[in-house]
Amino acid sequence: MNAEALGLRQHALAIFRAALRAVDPEAAVARHLSLCGDTLRVGAEDLALHEVERIWVVAFGKASVAMARSVEKCLGEWISGGLVVAPHGSAERLERLEVTEASHPLPGPEGEAAARRVVQLLRDAGERDLVLCLISGGGSALLPLPAEDLTLQDKVSTTDLLLRSGATIVEVNAVRKHLSGLKGGRLARVAYQARVIALVMSDVVGDRLDSIASGPLSPDPTTYADALAVLERYGLLERVPARVREHLRRGAVGQLPETPKPGDPVFERVTLHVVASVAHAVEAAREEAERLGYRVAVLTVSLEGEAREVGRVVAAVAREEVQRDRPLPKPACVLLG
């Protein structure tokens, strides 16, 4: 590797590392959470902790331990308790919060047991309690709770069929939310008495809060009828477990309660903050590239698709830059996220 290529490689690594630092889970939470005396600041919101009876912390997702560690450092003895659910092999001990492991990416019985513990904790939370929910990618699999007339295997089988069919993540979520006891805003329904603040690491294009971890604290714009339509669209209605088919049909005719919709009172005391996302990472990469002297073009922060196909697009953009100085004259850095 010649000196010029080595320099470019070092710059590329520096830009990449800047992007990673911007979405480091522990640092991202710390930027949005601070304590001054008995005043807790979350984003731009101040909460007087002397008016709070208990603080509960519930964390689920691949970044749950790091996010919870940051909350522990900030709040310390103010924390009354909680539960952190992490993937197998990634958990470590925390000072104040219990950590339990569950399977990912496929949901398993440990995750279901953890979900039932979370439900019990949140049902016991009162109107003067504060619940901090720390949500990151993988949270949907790590905290699975089937609807009462379904089994976890019913949900897993249906999700697997959907993923193999080529359904979009929005379509998959429309079905999953209507097979769950927590997704699609139902966690907010469980915790309706308490003040709930969620810090969210987004792994979803456009940071759609109703899609991240299948939106446990967000209004769900979809219906049982939408879920049935997705299964019909991909020829799956007769292939999913019979219990799933019957459950969705009962919901579509009003025999089961719908997921909570926009304007539902269960969301009146719920606030969500996106603390890290692709947009944050790309912005940090842009700043580092400019610091290193590059002209920068951010083509998109909404890139999605099958990895091999997206890779071909990125390669074509790079070839255009090398051969024709487009979209920018050199030295150039082209970013996609």
mmCIF file of C-alpha atoms in Angstrom:
data_model
loop_
_atom_site.group_PDB
_atom_site.id
_atom_site.type_symbol
_atom_site.label_atom_id
_atom_site.label_comp_id
_atom_site.label_asym_id
_atom_site.label_seq_id
_atom_site.Cartn_x
_atom_site.Cartn_y
_atom_site.Cartn_z
ATOM 1 C CA MET A 1 0.000 0.000 0.000
ATOM 2 C CA ASN A 2 1.527 3.335 -1.078
ATOM 3 C CA ALA A 3 1.632 6.406 1.134
ATOM 4 C CA GLU A 4 -1.384 8.045 -0.506
ATOM 5 C CA ALA A 5 -3.545 4.937 -0.124
ATOM 6 C CA LEU A 6 -2.409 4.519 3.476
ATOM 7 C CA GLY A 7 -3.356 8.117 4.233
ATOM 8 C CA LEU A 8 -6.798 7.654 2.678
ATOM 9 C CA ARG A 9 -7.316 4.488 4.703
ATOM 10 C CA GLN A 10 -6.387 6.253 7.938
ATOM 11 C CA HIS A 11 -8.769 9.101 7.121
ATOM 12 C CA ALA A 12 -11.570 6.644 6.296
ATOM 13 C CA LEU A 13 -11.050 4.915 9.645
ATOM 14 C CA ALA A 14 -11.038 8.248 11.478
ATOM 15 C CA ILE A 15 -14.323 9.253 9.822
ATOM 16 C CA PHE A 16 -15.864 5.862 10.600
ATOM 17 C CA ARG A 17 -14.764 6.001 14.245
ATOM 18 C CA ALA A 18 -16.235 9.481 14.617
ATOM 19 C CA ALA A 19 -19.559 8.095 13.426
ATOM 20 C CA LEU A 20 -19.365 5.246 15.956
ATOM 21 C CA ARG A 21 -18.535 7.602 18.828
ATOM 22 C CA ALA A 22 -21.629 9.654 18.020
ATOM 23 C CA VAL A 23 -23.884 6.656 18.615
ATOM 24 C CA ASP A 24 -22.040 5.074 21.536
ATOM 25 C CA PRO A 25 -24.910 3.988 23.823
ATOM 26 C CA GLU A 26 -23.420 5.063 27.136
ATOM 27 C CA ALA A 27 -22.326 8.456 25.817
ATOM 28 C CA ALA A 28 -25.612 9.021 23.977
ATOM 29 C CA VAL A 29 -27.615 8.553 27.183
ATOM 30 C CA ALA A 30 -25.199 10.758 29.134
ATOM 31 C CA ARG A 31 -25.719 13.594 26.638
ATOM 32 C CA HIS A 32 -29.480 13.510 27.246
ATOM 33 C CA LEU A 33 -29.556 12.851 30.993
ATOM 34 C CA SER A 34 -28.084 14.979 33.785
ATOM 35 C CA LEU A 35 -28.701 15.546 37.491
ATOM 36 C CA CYS A 36 -28.295 18.851 39.332
ATOM 37 C CA GLY A 37 -29.274 18.566 42.982
ATOM 38 C CA ASP A 38 -32.695 16.960 42.897
ATOM 39 C CA THR A 39 -33.507 18.166 39.388
ATOM 40 C CA LEU A 40 -33.254 15.610 36.611
ATOM 41 C CA ARG A 41 -32.881 17.035 33.125
ATOM 42 C CA VAL A 42 -33.916 14.767 30.254
ATOM 43 C CA GLY A 43 -33.303 16.522 26.967
ATOM 44 C CA ALA A 44 -34.855 19.960 27.503
ATOM 45 C CA GLU A 45 -37.250 18.761 30.218
ATOM 46 C CA ASP A 46 -36.647 19.239 33.954
ATOM 47 C CA LEU A 47 -38.157 16.936 36.580
ATOM 48 C CA ALA A 48 -38.142 17.698 40.316
ATOM 49 C CA LEU A 49 -37.188 14.395 41.902
ATOM 50 C CA HIS A 50 -38.483 15.400 45.331
ATOM 51 C CA GLU A 51 -41.930 15.073 43.754
ATOM 52 C CA VAL A 52 -41.144 11.530 42.550
ATOM 53 C CA GLU A 53 -41.814 8.598 44.861
ATOM 54 C CA ARG A 54 -39.777 5.911 43.075
ATOM 55 C CA ILE A 55 -37.629 5.658 39.943
ATOM 56 C CA TRP A 56 -37.770 2.413 37.978
ATOM 57 C CA VAL A 57 -35.450 1.569 35.082
ATOM 58 C CA VAL A 58 -36.447 -0.900 32.362
ATOM 59 C CA ALA A 59 -33.956 -1.532 29.545
ATOM 60 C CA PHE A 60 -34.232 -3.911 26.605
ATOM 61 C CA GLY A 61 -32.225 -4.203 23.407
ATOM 62 C CA LYS A 62 -28.690 -4.908 22.255
ATOM 63 C CA ALA A 63 -27.420 -1.706 23.903
ATOM 64 C CA SER A 64 -29.406 -2.148 27.120
ATOM 65 C CA VAL A 65 -26.480 -2.737 29.485
ATOM 66 C CA ALA A 66 -24.457 0.256 28.278
ATOM 67 C CA MET A 67 -27.511 2.525 28.395
ATOM 68 C CA ALA A 68 -28.417 1.313 31.892
ATOM 69 C CA ARG A 69 -24.850 1.833 33.099
ATOM 70 C CA SER A 70 -25.081 5.463 32.022
ATOM 71 C CA VAL A 71 -28.353 5.894 33.940
ATOM 72 C CA GLU A 72 -26.785 4.327 37.039
ATOM 73 C CA LYS A 73 -23.865 6.765 36.862
ATOM 74 C CA CYS A 74 -26.282 9.688 36.642
ATOM 75 C CA LEU A 75 -28.942 8.707 39.176
ATOM 76 C CA GLY A 76 -27.175 6.380 41.603
ATOM 77 C CA GLU A 77 -29.169 5.978 44.823
ATOM 78 C CA TRP A 78 -32.234 7.626 43.313
ATOM 79 C CA ILE A 79 -32.923 4.349 41.469
ATOM 80 C CA SER A 80 -35.458 2.139 43.238
ATOM 81 C CA GLY A 81 -34.985 -0.885 40.977
ATOM 82 C CA GLY A 82 -35.734 -2.297 37.567
ATOM 83 C CA LEU A 83 -34.676 -4.883 35.019
ATOM 84 C CA VAL A 84 -32.187 -4.895 32.138
ATOM 85 C CA VAL A 85 -32.715 -7.469 29.361
ATOM 86 C CA ALA A 86 -29.685 -8.147 27.151
ATOM 87 C CA PRO A 87 -28.726 -10.727 24.496
ATOM 88 C CA HIS A 88 -27.017 -13.930 25.604
ATOM 89 C CA GLY A 89 -23.294 -13.395 26.077
ATOM 90 C CA SER A 90 -23.439 -9.597 26.229
ATOM 91 C CA ALA A 91 -24.638 -9.082 29.786
ATOM 92 C CA GLU A 92 -22.500 -7.918 32.680
ATOM 93 C CA ARG A 93 -23.213 -7.001 36.275
ATOM 94 C CA LEU A 94 -24.438 -3.530 37.126
ATOM 95 C CA GLU A 95 -24.302 -1.880 40.531
ATOM 96 C CA ARG A 96 -28.016 -1.322 41.142
ATOM 97 C CA LEU A 97 -29.966 -2.943 38.352
ATOM 98 C CA GLU A 98 -30.541 -6.630 37.753
ATOM 99 C CA VAL A 99 -29.422 -7.888 34.351
ATOM 100 C CA THR A 100 -31.009 -10.915 32.704
ATOM 101 C CA GLU A 101 -30.157 -12.528 29.374
ATOM 102 C CA ALA A 102 -32.514 -13.590 26.599
ATOM 103 C CA SER A 103 -32.203 -14.975 23.085
ATOM 104 C CA HIS A 104 -31.752 -12.792 20.000
ATOM 105 C CA PRO A 105 -32.582 -12.480 17.113
ATOM 106 C CA LEU A 106 -35.200 -15.197 17.643
ATOM 107 C CA PRO A 107 -37.332 -14.695 20.773
ATOM 108 C CA GLY A 108 -37.126 -17.358 23.467
ATOM 109 C CA PRO A 109 -38.643 -18.358 26.807
ATOM 110 C CA GLU A 110 -36.143 -16.297 28.818
ATOM 111 C CA GLY A 111 -37.313 -13.159 27.035
ATOM 112 C CA GLU A 112 -40.953 -14.031 27.642
ATOM 113 C CA ALA A 113 -40.228 -14.540 31.352
ATOM 114 C CA ALA A 114 -38.457 -11.169 31.454
ATOM 115 C CA ALA A 115 -41.411 -9.519 29.707
ATOM 116 C CA ARG A 116 -43.795 -10.849 32.344
ATOM 117 C CA ARG A 117 -41.553 -9.454 35.080
ATOM 118 C CA VAL A 118 -41.521 -6.059 33.373
ATOM 119 C CA VAL A 119 -45.312 -6.100 33.132
ATOM 120 C CA GLN A 120 -45.633 -6.816 36.854
ATOM 121 C CA LEU A 121 -43.174 -4.047 37.730
ATOM 122 C CA LEU A 122 -44.961 -1.465 35.590
ATOM 123 C CA ARG A 123 -48.422 -2.459 36.793
ATOM 124 C CA ASP A 124 -47.223 -1.760 40.337
ATOM 125 C CA ALA A 125 -45.828 1.682 39.410
ATOM 126 C CA GLY A 126 -47.977 4.482 40.800
ATOM 127 C CA GLU A 127 -48.825 7.967 39.594
ATOM 128 C CA ARG A 128 -45.892 9.519 41.504
ATOM 129 C CA ASP A 129 -43.417 6.991 40.097
ATOM 130 C CA LEU A 130 -41.038 7.679 37.211
ATOM 131 C CA VAL A 131 -40.222 4.901 34.753
ATOM 132 C CA LEU A 132 -37.144 5.308 32.561
ATOM 133 C CA CYS A 133 -37.358 2.987 29.541
ATOM 134 C CA LEU A 134 -34.138 2.416 27.620
ATOM 135 C CA ILE A 135 -34.905 0.970 24.194
ATOM 136 C CA SER A 136 -32.474 -0.141 21.495
ATOM 137 C CA GLY A 137 -32.346 -2.387 18.458
ATOM 138 C CA GLY A 138 -33.298 -5.984 19.149
ATOM 139 C CA GLY A 139 -35.711 -4.955 21.877
ATOM 140 C CA SER A 140 -38.609 -6.588 20.084
ATOM 141 C CA ALA A 141 -37.008 -10.056 20.242
ATOM 142 C CA LEU A 142 -35.615 -9.642 23.749
ATOM 143 C CA LEU A 143 -38.943 -8.688 25.343
ATOM 144 C CA PRO A 144 -41.578 -10.876 23.652
ATOM 145 C CA LEU A 145 -45.005 -11.320 25.203
ATOM 146 C CA PRO A 146 -47.597 -13.154 23.108
ATOM 147 C CA ALA A 147 -51.246 -12.169 23.253
ATOM 148 C CA GLU A 148 -53.130 -14.283 25.797
ATOM 149 C CA ASP A 149 -54.551 -16.754 23.267
ATOM 150 C CA LEU A 150 -51.231 -17.275 21.444
ATOM 151 C CA THR A 151 -47.922 -18.985 22.177
ATOM 152 C CA LEU A 152 -44.442 -17.613 21.649
ATOM 153 C CA GLN A 153 -43.919 -20.213 18.917
ATOM 154 C CA ASP A 154 -47.014 -18.884 17.111
ATOM 155 C CA LYS A 155 -45.372 -15.456 16.973
ATOM 156 C CA VAL A 156 -41.952 -16.802 15.976
ATOM 157 C CA SER A 157 -43.383 -18.934 13.153
ATOM 158 C CA THR A 158 -45.457 -16.060 11.791
ATOM 159 C CA THR A 159 -42.564 -13.602 11.917
ATOM 160 C CA ASP A 160 -40.273 -16.091 10.173
ATOM 161 C CA LEU A 161 -42.794 -16.553 7.347
ATOM 162 C CA LEU A 162 -43.119 -12.785 6.949
ATOM 163 C CA LEU A 163 -39.371 -12.202 6.834
ATOM 164 C CA ARG A 164 -38.918 -14.935 4.221
ATOM 165 C CA SER A 165 -41.773 -13.518 2.127
ATOM 166 C CA GLY A 166 -40.041 -10.194 1.476
ATOM 167 C CA ALA A 167 -42.482 -8.127 3.543
ATOM 168 C CA THR A 168 -41.193 -4.712 4.609
ATOM 169 C CA ILE A 169 -40.369 -4.002 8.253
ATOM 170 C CA VAL A 170 -43.475 -1.801 8.474
ATOM 171 C CA GLU A 171 -45.624 -4.695 7.231
ATOM 172 C CA VAL A 172 -43.935 -7.170 9.575
ATOM 173 C CA ASN A 173 -44.521 -4.831 12.501
ATOM 174 C CA ALA A 174 -48.193 -4.354 11.590
ATOM 175 C CA VAL A 175 -48.661 -8.085 12.118
ATOM 176 C CA ARG A 176 -46.355 -8.495 15.128
ATOM 177 C CA LYS A 177 -48.015 -5.653 17.028
ATOM 178 C CA HIS A 178 -51.354 -7.425 16.783
ATOM 179 C CA LEU A 179 -49.963 -10.690 18.136
ATOM 180 C CA SER A 180 -48.316 -9.090 21.165
ATOM 181 C CA GLY A 181 -49.136 -8.027 24.689
ATOM 182 C CA LEU A 182 -46.517 -5.228 24.690
ATOM 183 C CA LYS A 183 -45.832 -4.016 21.150
ATOM 184 C CA GLY A 184 -47.786 -1.313 19.357
ATOM 185 C CA GLY A 185 -48.219 0.922 22.410
ATOM 186 C CA ARG A 186 -49.445 -1.805 24.721
ATOM 187 C CA LEU A 187 -46.516 -1.314 27.125
ATOM 188 C CA ALA A 188 -47.763 2.261 27.620
ATOM 189 C CA ARG A 189 -51.179 0.831 28.466
ATOM 190 C CA VAL A 190 -49.575 -1.365 31.155
ATOM 191 C CA ALA A 191 -47.657 1.583 32.668
ATOM 192 C CA TYR A 192 -50.432 4.160 32.282
ATOM 193 C CA GLN A 193 -50.390 5.258 35.938
ATOM 194 C CA ALA A 194 -46.707 6.271 35.998
ATOM 195 C CA ARG A 195 -44.720 9.017 34.313
ATOM 196 C CA VAL A 196 -42.779 7.272 31.540
ATOM 197 C CA ILE A 197 -39.720 8.675 29.771
ATOM 198 C CA ALA A 198 -38.031 6.603 27.075
ATOM 199 C CA LEU A 199 -34.516 7.077 25.741
ATOM 200 C CA VAL A 200 -34.362 5.372 22.368
ATOM 201 C CA MET A 201 -31.498 4.288 20.127
ATOM 202 C CA SER A 202 -32.966 4.140 16.637
ATOM 203 C CA ASP A 203 -32.033 1.409 14.168
ATOM 204 C CA VAL A 204 -34.984 2.229 11.910
ATOM 205 C CA VAL A 205 -34.886 4.375 8.767
ATOM 206 C CA GLY A 206 -36.541 7.711 9.503
ATOM 207 C CA ASP A 207 -36.486 7.074 13.285
ATOM 208 C CA ARG A 208 -40.139 6.017 13.305
ATOM 209 C CA LEU A 209 -40.922 5.566 16.986
ATOM 210 C CA ASP A 210 -43.810 3.233 16.180
ATOM 211 C CA SER A 211 -41.332 0.898 14.445
ATOM 212 C CA ILE A 212 -38.324 0.884 16.805
ATOM 213 C CA ALA A 213 -38.644 -2.357 18.828
ATOM 214 C CA SER A 214 -42.181 -2.477 17.354
ATOM 215 C CA GLY A 215 -43.218 0.697 19.186
ATOM 216 C CA PRO A 216 -44.067 -0.514 22.722
ATOM 217 C CA LEU A 217 -44.625 3.055 23.944
ATOM 218 C CA SER A 218 -45.917 4.629 20.727
ATOM 219 C CA PRO A 219 -49.387 4.939 19.175
ATOM 220 C CA ASP A 220 -50.008 2.299 16.543
ATOM 221 C CA PRO A 221 -51.601 3.553 13.308
ATOM 222 C CA THR A 222 -52.241 -0.008 12.056
ATOM 223 C CA THR A 223 -55.190 -2.301 12.753
ATOM 224 C CA TYR A 224 -56.070 -5.986 12.900
ATOM 225 C CA ALA A 225 -57.514 -5.564 9.412
ATOM 226 C CA ASP A 226 -54.155 -4.214 8.209
ATOM 227 C CA ALA A 227 -52.392 -7.236 9.699
ATOM 228 C CA LEU A 228 -54.749 -9.612 7.882
ATOM 229 C CA ALA A 229 -54.213 -7.694 4.645
ATOM 230 C CA VAL A 230 -50.436 -8.126 4.943
ATOM 231 C CA LEU A 231 -50.773 -11.897 5.338
ATOM 232 C CA GLU A 232 -53.147 -12.056 2.369
ATOM 233 C CA ARG A 233 -50.846 -9.889 0.237
ATOM 234 C CA TYR A 234 -47.978 -12.354 0.636
ATOM 235 C CA GLY A 235 -50.097 -15.513 0.452
ATOM 236 C CA LEU A 236 -49.473 -16.380 4.087
ATOM 237 C CA LEU A 237 -52.956 -16.353 5.592
ATOM 238 C CA GLU A 238 -53.391 -20.122 5.286
ATOM 239 C CA ARG A 239 -49.757 -20.844 6.191
ATOM 240 C CA VAL A 240 -49.580 -19.108 9.570
ATOM 241 C CA PRO A 241 -50.628 -21.066 12.696
ATOM 242 C CA ALA A 242 -54.400 -21.473 13.005
ATOM 243 C CA ARG A 243 -54.387 -19.649 16.342
ATOM 244 C CA VAL A 244 -52.810 -16.596 14.680
ATOM 245 C CA ARG A 245 -55.379 -16.578 11.890
ATOM 246 C CA GLU A 246 -58.260 -16.855 14.371
ATOM 247 C CA HIS A 247 -56.769 -14.191 16.660
ATOM 248 C CA LEU A 248 -56.460 -11.647 13.851
ATOM 249 C CA ARG A 249 -59.929 -12.378 12.518
ATOM 250 C CA ARG A 250 -61.441 -11.918 15.977
ATOM 251 C CA GLY A 251 -59.610 -8.621 16.337
ATOM 252 C CA ALA A 252 -60.753 -7.410 12.925
ATOM 253 C CA VAL A 253 -64.427 -7.803 13.904
ATOM 254 C CA GLY A 254 -63.979 -6.049 17.239
ATOM 255 C CA GLN A 255 -63.870 -9.065 19.535
ATOM 256 C CA LEU A 256 -60.392 -8.106 20.817
ATOM 257 C CA PRO A 257 -59.140 -4.684 21.969
ATOM 258 C CA GLU A 258 -57.157 -2.772 19.339
ATOM 259 C CA THR A 259 -53.670 -1.415 19.926
ATOM 260 C CA PRO A 260 -53.833 2.125 21.373
ATOM 261 C CA LYS A 261 -54.072 4.799 18.677
ATOM 262 C CA PRO A 262 -52.891 8.444 18.463
ATOM 263 C CA GLY A 263 -54.750 10.514 21.042
ATOM 264 C CA ASP A 264 -55.250 7.618 23.444
ATOM 265 C CA PRO A 265 -54.977 8.820 27.087
ATOM 266 C CA VAL A 266 -52.369 6.127 27.864
ATOM 267 C CA PHE A 267 -49.785 8.296 26.073
ATOM 268 C CA GLU A 268 -50.494 11.507 28.011
ATOM 269 C CA ARG A 269 -47.633 10.876 30.464
ATOM 270 C CA VAL A 270 -45.233 9.230 27.991
ATOM 271 C CA THR A 271 -42.298 11.074 26.407
ATOM 272 C CA LEU A 272 -39.794 9.569 23.985
ATOM 273 C CA HIS A 273 -36.347 10.922 23.088
ATOM 274 C CA VAL A 274 -34.222 9.547 20.235
ATOM 275 C CA VAL A 275 -30.697 9.732 21.670
ATOM 276 C CA ALA A 276 -28.820 8.116 18.775
ATOM 277 C CA SER A 277 -29.594 7.299 15.149
ATOM 278 C CA VAL A 278 -28.098 6.948 11.688
ATOM 279 C CA ALA A 279 -28.535 10.696 11.218
ATOM 280 C CA HIS A 280 -26.373 11.365 14.300
ATOM 281 C CA ALA A 281 -23.676 9.027 12.992
ATOM 282 C CA VAL A 282 -23.644 10.570 9.513
ATOM 283 C CA GLU A 283 -23.496 14.105 10.906
ATOM 284 C CA ALA A 284 -20.474 13.194 13.047
ATOM 285 C CA ALA A 285 -18.809 11.589 10.021
ATOM 286 C CA ARG A 286 -19.462 14.729 7.983
ATOM 287 C CA GLU A 287 -17.874 16.947 10.637
ATOM 288 C CA GLU A 288 -14.780 14.739 10.870
ATOM 289 C CA ALA A 289 -14.383 14.570 7.079
ATOM 290 C CA GLU A 290 -14.593 18.354 6.806
ATOM 291 C CA ARG A 291 -12.045 18.692 9.624
ATOM 292 C CA LEU A 292 -9.691 16.486 7.597
ATOM 293 C CA GLY A 293 -10.089 18.772 4.587
ATOM 294 C CA TYR A 294 -12.580 16.893 2.412
ATOM 295 C CA ARG A 295 -15.494 18.252 0.438
ATOM 296 C CA VAL A 296 -18.468 16.308 1.749
ATOM 297 C CA ALA A 297 -21.721 15.189 0.141
ATOM 298 C CA VAL A 298 -24.337 13.447 2.271
ATOM 299 C CA LEU A 299 -26.417 11.584 -0.302
ATOM 300 C CA THR A 300 -28.934 10.113 2.150
ATOM 301 C CA VAL A 301 -29.574 9.045 5.728
ATOM 302 C CA SER A 302 -32.476 6.855 4.582
ATOM 303 C CA LEU A 303 -30.627 4.080 2.768
ATOM 304 C CA GLU A 304 -32.332 0.702 2.983
ATOM 305 C CA GLY A 305 -32.449 -2.510 1.015
ATOM 306 C CA GLU A 306 -30.808 -5.906 0.681
ATOM 307 C CA ALA A 307 -27.105 -5.529 1.546
ATOM 308 C CA ARG A 308 -25.743 -6.898 -1.731
ATOM 309 C CA GLU A 309 -27.941 -4.595 -3.795
ATOM 310 C CA VAL A 310 -27.115 -1.555 -1.667
ATOM 311 C CA GLY A 311 -23.426 -2.452 -1.944
ATOM 312 C CA ARG A 312 -23.653 -2.280 -5.733
ATOM 313 C CA VAL A 313 -25.175 1.204 -5.520
ATOM 314 C CA VAL A 314 -22.438 2.400 -3.166
ATOM 315 C CA ALA A 315 -19.770 0.943 -5.460
ATOM 316 C CA ALA A 316 -21.303 2.748 -8.441
ATOM 317 C CA VAL A 317 -21.219 6.048 -6.544
ATOM 318 C CA ALA A 318 -17.549 5.477 -5.667
ATOM 319 C CA ARG A 319 -16.704 4.641 -9.295
ATOM 320 C CA GLU A 320 -18.431 7.833 -10.483
ATOM 321 C CA GLU A 321 -16.356 9.859 -8.032
ATOM 322 C CA VAL A 322 -13.053 8.254 -9.043
ATOM 323 C CA GLN A 323 -13.654 8.462 -12.791
ATOM 324 C CA ARG A 324 -15.643 11.689 -13.209
ATOM 325 C CA ASP A 325 -15.245 13.777 -10.032
ATOM 326 C CA ARG A 326 -18.967 13.472 -9.346
ATOM 327 C CA PRO A 327 -20.838 14.386 -7.212
ATOM 328 C CA LEU A 328 -17.896 16.486 -5.906
ATOM 329 C CA PRO A 329 -14.413 17.426 -7.105
ATOM 330 C CA LYS A 330 -11.608 15.735 -5.148
ATOM 331 C CA PRO A 331 -10.702 15.543 -2.321
ATOM 332 C CA ALA A 332 -14.208 14.253 -1.724
ATOM 333 C CA CYS A 333 -16.033 12.242 0.895
ATOM 334 C CA VAL A 334 -19.420 10.816 -0.056
ATOM 335 C CA LEU A 335 -21.579 9.634 2.847
ATOM 336 C CA LEU A 336 -24.633 7.392 2.857
ATOM 337 C CA GLY A 337 -26.447 6.101 5.919
#
